[in-house]
Short mmCIF file of C-alpha atoms and ligand atoms in Angstrom, two decimals:
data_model
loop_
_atom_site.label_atom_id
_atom_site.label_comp_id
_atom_site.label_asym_id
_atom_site.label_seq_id
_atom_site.Cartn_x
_atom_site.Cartn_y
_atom_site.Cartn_z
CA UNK A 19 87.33 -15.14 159.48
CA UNK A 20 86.03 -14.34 155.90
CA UNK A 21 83.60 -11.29 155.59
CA UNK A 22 80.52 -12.30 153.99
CA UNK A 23 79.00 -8.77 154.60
CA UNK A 24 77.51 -7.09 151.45
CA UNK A 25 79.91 -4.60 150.81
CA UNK A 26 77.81 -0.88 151.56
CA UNK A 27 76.73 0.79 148.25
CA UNK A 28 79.25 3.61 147.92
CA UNK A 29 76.93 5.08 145.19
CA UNK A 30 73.52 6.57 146.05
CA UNK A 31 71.26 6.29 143.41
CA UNK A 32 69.87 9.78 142.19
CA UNK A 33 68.14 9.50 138.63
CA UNK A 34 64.65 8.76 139.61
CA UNK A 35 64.38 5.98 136.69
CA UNK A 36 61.45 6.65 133.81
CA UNK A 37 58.52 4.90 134.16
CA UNK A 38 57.87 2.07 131.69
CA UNK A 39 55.59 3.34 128.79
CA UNK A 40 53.35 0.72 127.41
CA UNK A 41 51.90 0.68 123.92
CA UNK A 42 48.58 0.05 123.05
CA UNK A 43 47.81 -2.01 119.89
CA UNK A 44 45.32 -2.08 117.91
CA UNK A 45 43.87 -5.61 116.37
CA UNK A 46 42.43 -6.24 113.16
CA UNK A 47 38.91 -7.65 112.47
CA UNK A 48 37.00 -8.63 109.54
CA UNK A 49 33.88 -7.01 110.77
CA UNK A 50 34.35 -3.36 112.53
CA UNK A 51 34.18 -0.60 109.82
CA UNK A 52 37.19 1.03 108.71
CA UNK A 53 35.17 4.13 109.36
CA UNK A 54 34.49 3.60 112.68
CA UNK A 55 37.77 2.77 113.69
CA UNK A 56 38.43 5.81 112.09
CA UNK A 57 36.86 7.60 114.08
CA UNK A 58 37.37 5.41 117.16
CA UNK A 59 40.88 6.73 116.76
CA UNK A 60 40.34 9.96 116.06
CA UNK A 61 38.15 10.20 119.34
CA UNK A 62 39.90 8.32 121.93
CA UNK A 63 43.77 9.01 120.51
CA UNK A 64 43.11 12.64 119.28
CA UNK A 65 44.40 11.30 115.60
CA UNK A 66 43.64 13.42 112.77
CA UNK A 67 41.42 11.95 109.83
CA UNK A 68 45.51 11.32 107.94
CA UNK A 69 46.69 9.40 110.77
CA UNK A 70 44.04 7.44 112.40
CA UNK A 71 43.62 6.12 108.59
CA UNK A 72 47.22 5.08 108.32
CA UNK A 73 46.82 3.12 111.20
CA UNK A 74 43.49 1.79 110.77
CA UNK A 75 44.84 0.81 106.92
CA UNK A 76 48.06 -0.65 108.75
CA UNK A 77 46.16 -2.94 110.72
CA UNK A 78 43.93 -3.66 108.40
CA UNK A 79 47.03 -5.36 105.94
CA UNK A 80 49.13 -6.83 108.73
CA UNK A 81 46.76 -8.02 111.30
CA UNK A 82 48.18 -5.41 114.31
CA UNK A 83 49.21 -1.71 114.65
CA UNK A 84 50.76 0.19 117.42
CA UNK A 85 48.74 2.66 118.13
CA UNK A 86 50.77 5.09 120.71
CA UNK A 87 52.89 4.71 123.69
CA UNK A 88 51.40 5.94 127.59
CA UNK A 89 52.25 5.41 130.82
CA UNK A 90 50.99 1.89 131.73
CA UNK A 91 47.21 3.21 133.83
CA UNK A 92 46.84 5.65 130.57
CA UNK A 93 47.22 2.83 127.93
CA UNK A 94 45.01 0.01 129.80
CA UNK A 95 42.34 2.91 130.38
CA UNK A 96 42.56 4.21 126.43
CA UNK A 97 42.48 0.34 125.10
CA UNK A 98 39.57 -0.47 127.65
CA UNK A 99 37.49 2.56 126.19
CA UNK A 100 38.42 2.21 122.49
CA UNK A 101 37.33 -1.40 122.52
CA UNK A 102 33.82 -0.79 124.84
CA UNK A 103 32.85 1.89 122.05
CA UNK A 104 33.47 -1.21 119.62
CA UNK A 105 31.37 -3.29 121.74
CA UNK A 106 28.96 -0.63 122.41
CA UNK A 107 28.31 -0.86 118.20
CA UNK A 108 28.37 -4.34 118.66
CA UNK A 109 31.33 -4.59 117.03
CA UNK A 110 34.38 -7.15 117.91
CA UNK A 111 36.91 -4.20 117.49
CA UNK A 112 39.98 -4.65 119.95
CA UNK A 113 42.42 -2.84 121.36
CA UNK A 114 45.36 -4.55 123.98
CA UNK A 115 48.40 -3.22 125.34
CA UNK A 116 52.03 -4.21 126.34
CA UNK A 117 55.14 -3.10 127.69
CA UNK A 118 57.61 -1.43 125.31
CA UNK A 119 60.84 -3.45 125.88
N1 LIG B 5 39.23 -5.26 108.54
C1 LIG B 5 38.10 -4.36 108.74
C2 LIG B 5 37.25 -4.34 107.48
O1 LIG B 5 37.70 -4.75 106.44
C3 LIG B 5 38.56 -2.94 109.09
C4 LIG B 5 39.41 -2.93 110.30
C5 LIG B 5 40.66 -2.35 110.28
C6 LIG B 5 38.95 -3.47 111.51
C7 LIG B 5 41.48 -2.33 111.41
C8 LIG B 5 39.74 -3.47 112.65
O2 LIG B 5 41.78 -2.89 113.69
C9 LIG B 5 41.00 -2.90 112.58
N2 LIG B 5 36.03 -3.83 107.60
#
């Protein structure tokens, strides 16, 4: 008779594996401010005035910027904030995220 039995793991798995980080991304707009996404990043990213203008600026010229990397719950809760403070201003400022592959 043929065994068609899964063969029994002989190897346990021990690494717990990392969680997948996702980024969030910031969208460009012809309409927000630079300075308030300026300061949008500064504010919800803890950027400094240097960095939250190279990435504003780097949006601004190719249409999208990665912003930073989180844990997914982190990133959906930053981009949902970052974009209501837009919307708040009345502003169609946008931030998404997605899985880093
Ligand atoms: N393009 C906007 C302007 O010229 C500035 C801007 C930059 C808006 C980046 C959104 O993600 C953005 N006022």
């Amino acid at each position: 008779m043929i065994d068609t039995a899964a063969k029994p793991k002989t190897r346990t798995k021990v690494k717990a594996e990392r969680p997948r980080l996702h980024k969030v991304i910031l969208i460009n707009d012809d309409y927000t401010p630079r300075e308030f996404v300026v300061t949008v990043l500064k504010a919800e990213f803890h950027m400094t005035e240097d960095q939250a203008h190279r990435v504003m600026i780097t949006a601004h010229q190719r249409g999208v910027c990665v912003v930073a990397v989180f844990t997914k719950d982190v990133a959906e809760t930053k981009a949902t904030r970052a974009t209501e403070a837009g919307r708040a201003k009345g502003y169609p400022l946008l931030f998404t995220t997605e899985p880093e592959e």
